[in-house]
Short mmCIF file of C-alpha atoms in Angstrom, two decimals:
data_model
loop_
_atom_site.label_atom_id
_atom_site.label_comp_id
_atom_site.label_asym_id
_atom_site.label_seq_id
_atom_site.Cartn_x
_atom_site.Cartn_y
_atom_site.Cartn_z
CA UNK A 1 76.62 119.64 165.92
CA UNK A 2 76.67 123.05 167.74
CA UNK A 3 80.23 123.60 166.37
CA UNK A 4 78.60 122.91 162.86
CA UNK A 5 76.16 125.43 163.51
CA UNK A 6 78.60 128.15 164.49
CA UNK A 7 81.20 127.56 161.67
CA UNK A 8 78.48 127.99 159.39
CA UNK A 9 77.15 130.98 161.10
CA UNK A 10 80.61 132.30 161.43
CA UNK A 11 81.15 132.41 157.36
CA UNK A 12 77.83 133.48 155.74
CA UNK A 13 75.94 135.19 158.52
CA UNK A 14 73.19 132.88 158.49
CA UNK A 15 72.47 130.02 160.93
CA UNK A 16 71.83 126.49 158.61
CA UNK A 17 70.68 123.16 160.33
CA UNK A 18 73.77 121.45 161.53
CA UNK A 19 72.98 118.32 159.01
CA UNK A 20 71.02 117.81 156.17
CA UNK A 21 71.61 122.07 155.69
CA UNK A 22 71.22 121.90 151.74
CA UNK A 23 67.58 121.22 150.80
CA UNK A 24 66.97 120.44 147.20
CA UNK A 25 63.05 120.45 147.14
CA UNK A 26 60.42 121.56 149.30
CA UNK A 27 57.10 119.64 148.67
CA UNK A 28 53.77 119.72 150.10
CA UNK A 29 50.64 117.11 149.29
CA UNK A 30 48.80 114.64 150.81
CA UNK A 31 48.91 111.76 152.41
CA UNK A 32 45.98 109.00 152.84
CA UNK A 33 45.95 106.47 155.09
CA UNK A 34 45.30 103.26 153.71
CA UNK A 35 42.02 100.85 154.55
CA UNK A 36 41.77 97.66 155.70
CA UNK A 37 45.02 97.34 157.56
CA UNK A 38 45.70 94.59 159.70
CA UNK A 39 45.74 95.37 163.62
CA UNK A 40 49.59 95.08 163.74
CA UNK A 41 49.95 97.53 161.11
CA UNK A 42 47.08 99.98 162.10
CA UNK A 43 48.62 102.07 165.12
CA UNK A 44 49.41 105.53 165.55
CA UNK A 45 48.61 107.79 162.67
CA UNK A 46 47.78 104.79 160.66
CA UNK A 47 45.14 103.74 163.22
CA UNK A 48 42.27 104.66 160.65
CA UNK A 49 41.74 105.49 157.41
CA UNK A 50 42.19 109.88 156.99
CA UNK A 51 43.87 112.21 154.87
CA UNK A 52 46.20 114.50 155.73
CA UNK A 53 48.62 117.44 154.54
CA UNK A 54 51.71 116.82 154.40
CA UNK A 55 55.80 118.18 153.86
CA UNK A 56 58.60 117.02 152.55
CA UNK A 57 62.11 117.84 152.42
CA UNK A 58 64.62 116.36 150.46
CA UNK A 59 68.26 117.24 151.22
CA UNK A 60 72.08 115.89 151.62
CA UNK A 61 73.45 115.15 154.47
CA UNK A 62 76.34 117.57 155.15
CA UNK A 63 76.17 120.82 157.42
CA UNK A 64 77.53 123.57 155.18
CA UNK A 65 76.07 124.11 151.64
CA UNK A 66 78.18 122.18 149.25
CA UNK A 67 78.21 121.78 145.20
CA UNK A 68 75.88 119.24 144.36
CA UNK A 69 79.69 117.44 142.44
CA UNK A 70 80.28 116.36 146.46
CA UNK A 71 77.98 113.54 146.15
CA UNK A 72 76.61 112.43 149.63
CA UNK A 73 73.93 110.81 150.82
CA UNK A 74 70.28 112.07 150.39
CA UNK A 75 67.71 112.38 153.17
CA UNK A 76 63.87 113.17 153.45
CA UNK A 77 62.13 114.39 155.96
CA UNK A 78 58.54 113.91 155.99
CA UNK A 79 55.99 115.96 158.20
CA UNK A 80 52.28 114.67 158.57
CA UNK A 81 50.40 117.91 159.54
CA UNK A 82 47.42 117.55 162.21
CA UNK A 83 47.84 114.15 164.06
CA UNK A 84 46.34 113.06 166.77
CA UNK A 85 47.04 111.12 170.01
CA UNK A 86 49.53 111.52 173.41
CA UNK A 87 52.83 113.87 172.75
CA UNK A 88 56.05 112.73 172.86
CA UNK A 89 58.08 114.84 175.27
CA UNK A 90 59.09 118.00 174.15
CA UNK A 91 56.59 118.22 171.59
CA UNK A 92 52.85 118.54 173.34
CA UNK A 93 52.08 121.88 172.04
CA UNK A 94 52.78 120.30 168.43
CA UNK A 95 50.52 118.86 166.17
CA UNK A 96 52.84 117.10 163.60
CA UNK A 97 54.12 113.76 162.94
CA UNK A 98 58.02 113.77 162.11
CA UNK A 99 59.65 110.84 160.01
CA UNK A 100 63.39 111.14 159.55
CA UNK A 101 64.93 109.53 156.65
CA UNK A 102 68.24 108.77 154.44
CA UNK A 103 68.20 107.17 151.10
CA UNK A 104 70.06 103.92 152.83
CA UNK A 105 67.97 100.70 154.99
CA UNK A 106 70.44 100.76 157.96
CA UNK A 107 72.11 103.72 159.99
CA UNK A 108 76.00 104.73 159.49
CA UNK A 109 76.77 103.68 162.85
CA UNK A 110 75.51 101.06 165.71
CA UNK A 111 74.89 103.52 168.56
CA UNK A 112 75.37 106.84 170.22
CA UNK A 113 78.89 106.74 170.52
CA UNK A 114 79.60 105.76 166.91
CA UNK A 115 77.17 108.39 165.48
CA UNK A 116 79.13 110.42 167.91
CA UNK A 117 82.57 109.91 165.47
CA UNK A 118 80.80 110.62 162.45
CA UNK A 119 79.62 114.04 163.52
CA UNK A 120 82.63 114.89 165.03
CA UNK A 121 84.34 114.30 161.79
CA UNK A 122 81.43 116.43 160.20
CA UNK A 123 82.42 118.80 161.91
CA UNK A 124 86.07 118.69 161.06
CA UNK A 125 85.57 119.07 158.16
CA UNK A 126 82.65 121.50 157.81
CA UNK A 127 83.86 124.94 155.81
CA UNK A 128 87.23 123.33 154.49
CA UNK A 129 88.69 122.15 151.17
CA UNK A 130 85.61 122.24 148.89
CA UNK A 131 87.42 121.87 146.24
CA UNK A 132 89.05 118.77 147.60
CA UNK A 133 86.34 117.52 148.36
CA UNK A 134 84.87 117.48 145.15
CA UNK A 135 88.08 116.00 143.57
CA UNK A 136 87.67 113.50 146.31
CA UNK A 137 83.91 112.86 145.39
CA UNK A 138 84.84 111.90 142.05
CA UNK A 139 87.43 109.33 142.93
CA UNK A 140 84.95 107.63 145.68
CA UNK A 141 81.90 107.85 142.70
CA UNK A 142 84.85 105.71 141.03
CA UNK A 143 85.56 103.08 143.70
CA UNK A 144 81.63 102.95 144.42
CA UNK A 145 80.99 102.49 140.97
CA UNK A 146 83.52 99.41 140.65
CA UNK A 147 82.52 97.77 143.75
CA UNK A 148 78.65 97.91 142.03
CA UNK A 149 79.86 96.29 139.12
CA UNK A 150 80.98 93.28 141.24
CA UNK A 151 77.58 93.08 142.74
CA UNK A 152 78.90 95.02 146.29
CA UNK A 153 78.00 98.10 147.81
CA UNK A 154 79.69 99.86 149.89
CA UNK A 155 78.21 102.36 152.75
CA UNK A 156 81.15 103.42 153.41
CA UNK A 157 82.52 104.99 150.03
CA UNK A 158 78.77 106.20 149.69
CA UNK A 159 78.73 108.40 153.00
CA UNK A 160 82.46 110.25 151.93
CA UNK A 161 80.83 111.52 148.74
CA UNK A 162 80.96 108.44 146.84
CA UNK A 163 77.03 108.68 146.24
CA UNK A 164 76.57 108.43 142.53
CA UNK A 165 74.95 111.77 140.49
CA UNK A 166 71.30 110.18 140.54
CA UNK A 167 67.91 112.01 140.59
CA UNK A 168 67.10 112.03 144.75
CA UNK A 169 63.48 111.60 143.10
CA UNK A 170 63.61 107.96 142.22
CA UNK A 171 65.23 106.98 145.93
CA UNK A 172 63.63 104.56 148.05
CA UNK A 173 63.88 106.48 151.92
CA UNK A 174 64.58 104.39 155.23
CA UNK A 175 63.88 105.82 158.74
CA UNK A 176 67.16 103.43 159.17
CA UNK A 177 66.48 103.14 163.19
CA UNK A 178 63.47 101.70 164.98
CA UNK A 179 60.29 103.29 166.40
CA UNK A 180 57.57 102.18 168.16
CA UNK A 181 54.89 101.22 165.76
CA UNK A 182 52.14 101.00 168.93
CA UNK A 183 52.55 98.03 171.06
CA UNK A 184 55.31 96.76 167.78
CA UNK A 185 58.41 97.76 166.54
CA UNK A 186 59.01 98.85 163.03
CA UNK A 187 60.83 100.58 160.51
CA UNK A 188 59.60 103.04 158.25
CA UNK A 189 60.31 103.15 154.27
CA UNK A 190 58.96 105.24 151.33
CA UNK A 191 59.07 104.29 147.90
CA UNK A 192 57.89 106.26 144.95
CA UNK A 193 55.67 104.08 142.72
CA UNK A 194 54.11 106.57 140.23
CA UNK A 195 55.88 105.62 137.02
CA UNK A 196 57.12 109.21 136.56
CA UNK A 197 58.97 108.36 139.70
CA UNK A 198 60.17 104.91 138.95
CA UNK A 199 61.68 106.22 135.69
CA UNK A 200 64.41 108.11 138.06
CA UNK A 201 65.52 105.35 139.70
CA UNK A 202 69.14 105.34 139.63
CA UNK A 203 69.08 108.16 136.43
CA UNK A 204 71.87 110.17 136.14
CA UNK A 205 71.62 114.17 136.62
CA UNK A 206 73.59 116.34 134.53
CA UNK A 207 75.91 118.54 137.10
CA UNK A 208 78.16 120.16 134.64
CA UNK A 209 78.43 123.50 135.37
CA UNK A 210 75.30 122.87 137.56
CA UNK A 211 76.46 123.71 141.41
CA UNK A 212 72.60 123.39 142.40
CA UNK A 213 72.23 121.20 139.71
CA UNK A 214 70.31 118.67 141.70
CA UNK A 215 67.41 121.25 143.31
CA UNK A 216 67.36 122.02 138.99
CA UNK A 217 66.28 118.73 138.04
CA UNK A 218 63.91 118.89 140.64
CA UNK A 219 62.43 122.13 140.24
CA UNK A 220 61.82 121.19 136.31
CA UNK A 221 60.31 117.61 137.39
CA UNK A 222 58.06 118.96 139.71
CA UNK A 223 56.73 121.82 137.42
CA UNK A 224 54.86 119.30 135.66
CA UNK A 225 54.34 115.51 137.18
CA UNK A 226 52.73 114.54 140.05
CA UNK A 227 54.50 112.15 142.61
CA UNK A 228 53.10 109.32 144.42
CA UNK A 229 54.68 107.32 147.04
CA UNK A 230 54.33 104.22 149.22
CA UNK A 231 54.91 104.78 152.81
CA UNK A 232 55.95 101.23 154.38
CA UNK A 233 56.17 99.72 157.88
CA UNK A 234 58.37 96.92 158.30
CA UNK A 235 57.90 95.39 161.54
CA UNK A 236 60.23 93.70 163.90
CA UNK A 237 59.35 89.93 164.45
CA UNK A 238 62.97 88.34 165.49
CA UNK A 239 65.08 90.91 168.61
CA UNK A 240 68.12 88.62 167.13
CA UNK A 241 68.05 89.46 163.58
CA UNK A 242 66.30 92.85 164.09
CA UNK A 243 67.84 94.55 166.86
CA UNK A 244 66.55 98.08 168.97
CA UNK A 245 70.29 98.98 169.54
CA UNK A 246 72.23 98.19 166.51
CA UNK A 247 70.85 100.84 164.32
CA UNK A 248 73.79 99.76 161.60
CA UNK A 249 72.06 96.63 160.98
CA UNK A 250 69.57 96.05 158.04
CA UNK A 251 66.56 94.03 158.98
CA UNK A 252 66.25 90.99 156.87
CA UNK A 253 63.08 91.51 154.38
CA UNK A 254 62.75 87.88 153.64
CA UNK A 255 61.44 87.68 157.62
CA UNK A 256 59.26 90.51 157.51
CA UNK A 257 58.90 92.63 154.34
CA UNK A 258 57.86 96.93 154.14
CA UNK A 259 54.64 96.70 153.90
CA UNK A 260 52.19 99.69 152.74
CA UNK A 261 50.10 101.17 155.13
CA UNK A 262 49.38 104.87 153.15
CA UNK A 263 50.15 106.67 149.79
CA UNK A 264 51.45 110.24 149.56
CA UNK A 265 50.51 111.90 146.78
CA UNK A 266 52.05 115.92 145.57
CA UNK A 267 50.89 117.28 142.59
CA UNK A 268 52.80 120.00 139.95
CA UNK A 269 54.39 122.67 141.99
CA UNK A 270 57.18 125.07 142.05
CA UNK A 271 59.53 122.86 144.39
CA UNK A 272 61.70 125.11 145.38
CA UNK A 273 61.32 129.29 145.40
CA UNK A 274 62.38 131.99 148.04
CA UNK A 275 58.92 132.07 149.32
CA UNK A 276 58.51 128.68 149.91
CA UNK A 277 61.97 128.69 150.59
CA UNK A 278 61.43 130.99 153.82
CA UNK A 279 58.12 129.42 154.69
CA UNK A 280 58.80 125.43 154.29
CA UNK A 281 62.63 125.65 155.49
CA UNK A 282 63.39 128.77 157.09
CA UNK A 283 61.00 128.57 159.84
CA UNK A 284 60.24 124.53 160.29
CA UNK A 285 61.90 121.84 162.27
CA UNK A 286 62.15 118.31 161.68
CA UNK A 287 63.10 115.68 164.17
CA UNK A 288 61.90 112.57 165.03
CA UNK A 289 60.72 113.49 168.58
CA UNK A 290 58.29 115.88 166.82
CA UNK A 291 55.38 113.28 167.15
CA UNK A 292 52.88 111.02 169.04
CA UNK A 293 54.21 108.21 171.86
CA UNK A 294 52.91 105.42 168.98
CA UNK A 295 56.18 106.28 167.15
CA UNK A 296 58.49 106.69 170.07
CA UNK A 297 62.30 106.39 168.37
CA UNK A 298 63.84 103.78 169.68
CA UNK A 299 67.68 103.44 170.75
CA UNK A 300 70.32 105.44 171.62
CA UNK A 301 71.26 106.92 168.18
CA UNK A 302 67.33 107.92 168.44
CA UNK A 303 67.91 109.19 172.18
CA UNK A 304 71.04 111.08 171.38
CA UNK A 305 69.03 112.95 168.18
CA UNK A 306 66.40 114.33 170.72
CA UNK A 307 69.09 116.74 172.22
CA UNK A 308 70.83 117.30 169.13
CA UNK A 309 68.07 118.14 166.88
CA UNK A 310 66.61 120.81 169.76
CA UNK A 311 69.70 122.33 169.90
CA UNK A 312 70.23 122.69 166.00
CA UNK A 313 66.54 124.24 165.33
CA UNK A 314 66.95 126.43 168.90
CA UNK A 315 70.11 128.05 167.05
CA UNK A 316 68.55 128.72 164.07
CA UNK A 317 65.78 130.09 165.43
CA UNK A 318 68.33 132.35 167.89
CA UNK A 319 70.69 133.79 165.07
CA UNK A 320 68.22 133.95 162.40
CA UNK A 321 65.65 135.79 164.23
CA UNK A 322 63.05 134.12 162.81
CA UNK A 323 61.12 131.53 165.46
CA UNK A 324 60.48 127.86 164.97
CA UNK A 325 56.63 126.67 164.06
CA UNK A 326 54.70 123.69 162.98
CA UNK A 327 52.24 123.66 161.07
CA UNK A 328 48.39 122.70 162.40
CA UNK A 329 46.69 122.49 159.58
CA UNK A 330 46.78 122.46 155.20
CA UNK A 331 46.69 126.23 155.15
CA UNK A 332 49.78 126.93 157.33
CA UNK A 333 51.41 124.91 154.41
CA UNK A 334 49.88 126.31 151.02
CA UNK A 335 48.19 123.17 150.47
#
């Protein structure tokens, strides 16, 4: 990931998050916890009932900033702003909750060492043959979209740049790996359920002469709806079927379904400017060890991100000049 972040640094000047470097919106809101949860489902920051601000971030995956015609994977990160409870390590002097997620309901790889290959081929490819890339997008949009015709789907085609030209708006989100959800385990899920929201699902952007076309459709959404959200806990009830350290496998819904446990709500707003731009992206780190010992990640691919994702924000923060802070409360965010 370092060698991501140097390449990248290397040809613009600029130090970029080693994944996820392209963000497409940058939204901030609310989010309300909901009441009457059940004791397995009330932990952490979803103990008791409370409002707070929060971020989001939605982005592809890749480490140098492509044309939106390389169609990859989408992710979200979601920051809950003021939380309380014990740190995790490395992050006591925060005040943030960190949720880490990828349009997808199970991880690219099993563990550590597979997640390993994947970056490393990130990497060898990072700055190289755009344009081939982008021919080669088109071909794996093709295979994907024949394989969905037979009913399949294939992870696989999706994660070369076979992701088809959809609105990230209407994606259902997956923390992928497991956390602790207090004394449970769980994964986390959000789900739009506004019907401005719904009506994205799966709807095709325009890209044509659009290299940014995605942040576009975004931007122009934003500027008038409001967005509401689900955000789910599904929790682990069988270690067979739902395993800690095979983050590649999907946990079987019909055992224990996502189940709601608070609504985030963002209202109109420009959802993507310089300003916000420097404010939201420039000078804010996500990870998934930015939070409280309730959500401790779980397994290695989880362990290996700690390192990964400190080194990534500690270079941009190096080369950029411009030092790393959360946010403590809804005016450090505009909100």
């Amino acid at each position: 990931m370092r060698t991501i972040n140097q390449k990248t640094f290397d040809d613009f000047g600029h130090a970029n998050r080693s994944v996820h470097a392209k963000a497409h919106a940058l939204l901030t809101g609310t989010m309300t916890v909901l009441d009457g949860l059940p004791e397995a489902l009330a932990q952490g920051v979803f103990a008791k009932p409370a409002t707070h601000p929060i971020i989001m971030r939605i982005s592809t995956n890749p480490g140098d900033i492509l044309d939106d015609h390389v169609s990859v994977p989408r992710g979200l990160a979601l920051k809950i702003v003021g939380v309380e409870g014990a740190r995790l390590p490395g992050s006591e002097t925060l005040t943030s909750q960190d949720f880490v997620m990828i349009n997808a309901p199970a991880f690219s790889a099993p563990d550590a060492k597979g997640f390993l290959k994947v970056v490393k081929l990130l990497a060898g490819t990072t700055d190289k043959g755009e344009g081939l890339k982008r021919a080669l997008s088109a071909v794996l949009r093709g295979a994907e979209s024949a394989v969905e015709a037979l009913g399949g789907k294939s992870g696989t085609l999706i994660a070369l740049g076979g992701h088809p030209l959809t609105n990230p708006a209407g994606e259902t989100f997956y923390t992928q790996v497991p956390l602790r959800h207090g004394p449970y385990m769980a994964k986390l899920s959000l789900a739009p359920v506004s019907p401005e929201l719904l009506a994205l699902t799966d709807a095709e952007v325009d890209l044509k002469d659009k290299p940014n076309g995605l942040r576009d459709a975004l931007v122009v959404f934003f500027a008038t709806h409001r967005g509401e959200w689900e955000l789910r806990v599904q929790l682990a009830t069988d270690r067979e079927t739902m395993p800690i350290e095979d983050a590649s496998k999907v946990w079987p819904e019909d055992q224990s379904p996502y189940v709601a446990v608070a609504r985030i709500t963002v209202v109109p707003q420009s959802a993507y400017d310089e300003a916000r731009h420097q404010v939201l992206d420039e000078a804010i780190a996500f990870s998934p060890w930015h939070g409280i010992e309730a959500h401790r990640p779980l397994g290695s691919v989880m362990r290996a991100r700690k390192p990964a994702y400190e080194m990534s924000s500690g270079f941009r923060a190096e080369h950029n000049k411009c030092p790393i802070h959360d946010p403590k409360s809804a005016a450090d965010i505009g909100v």
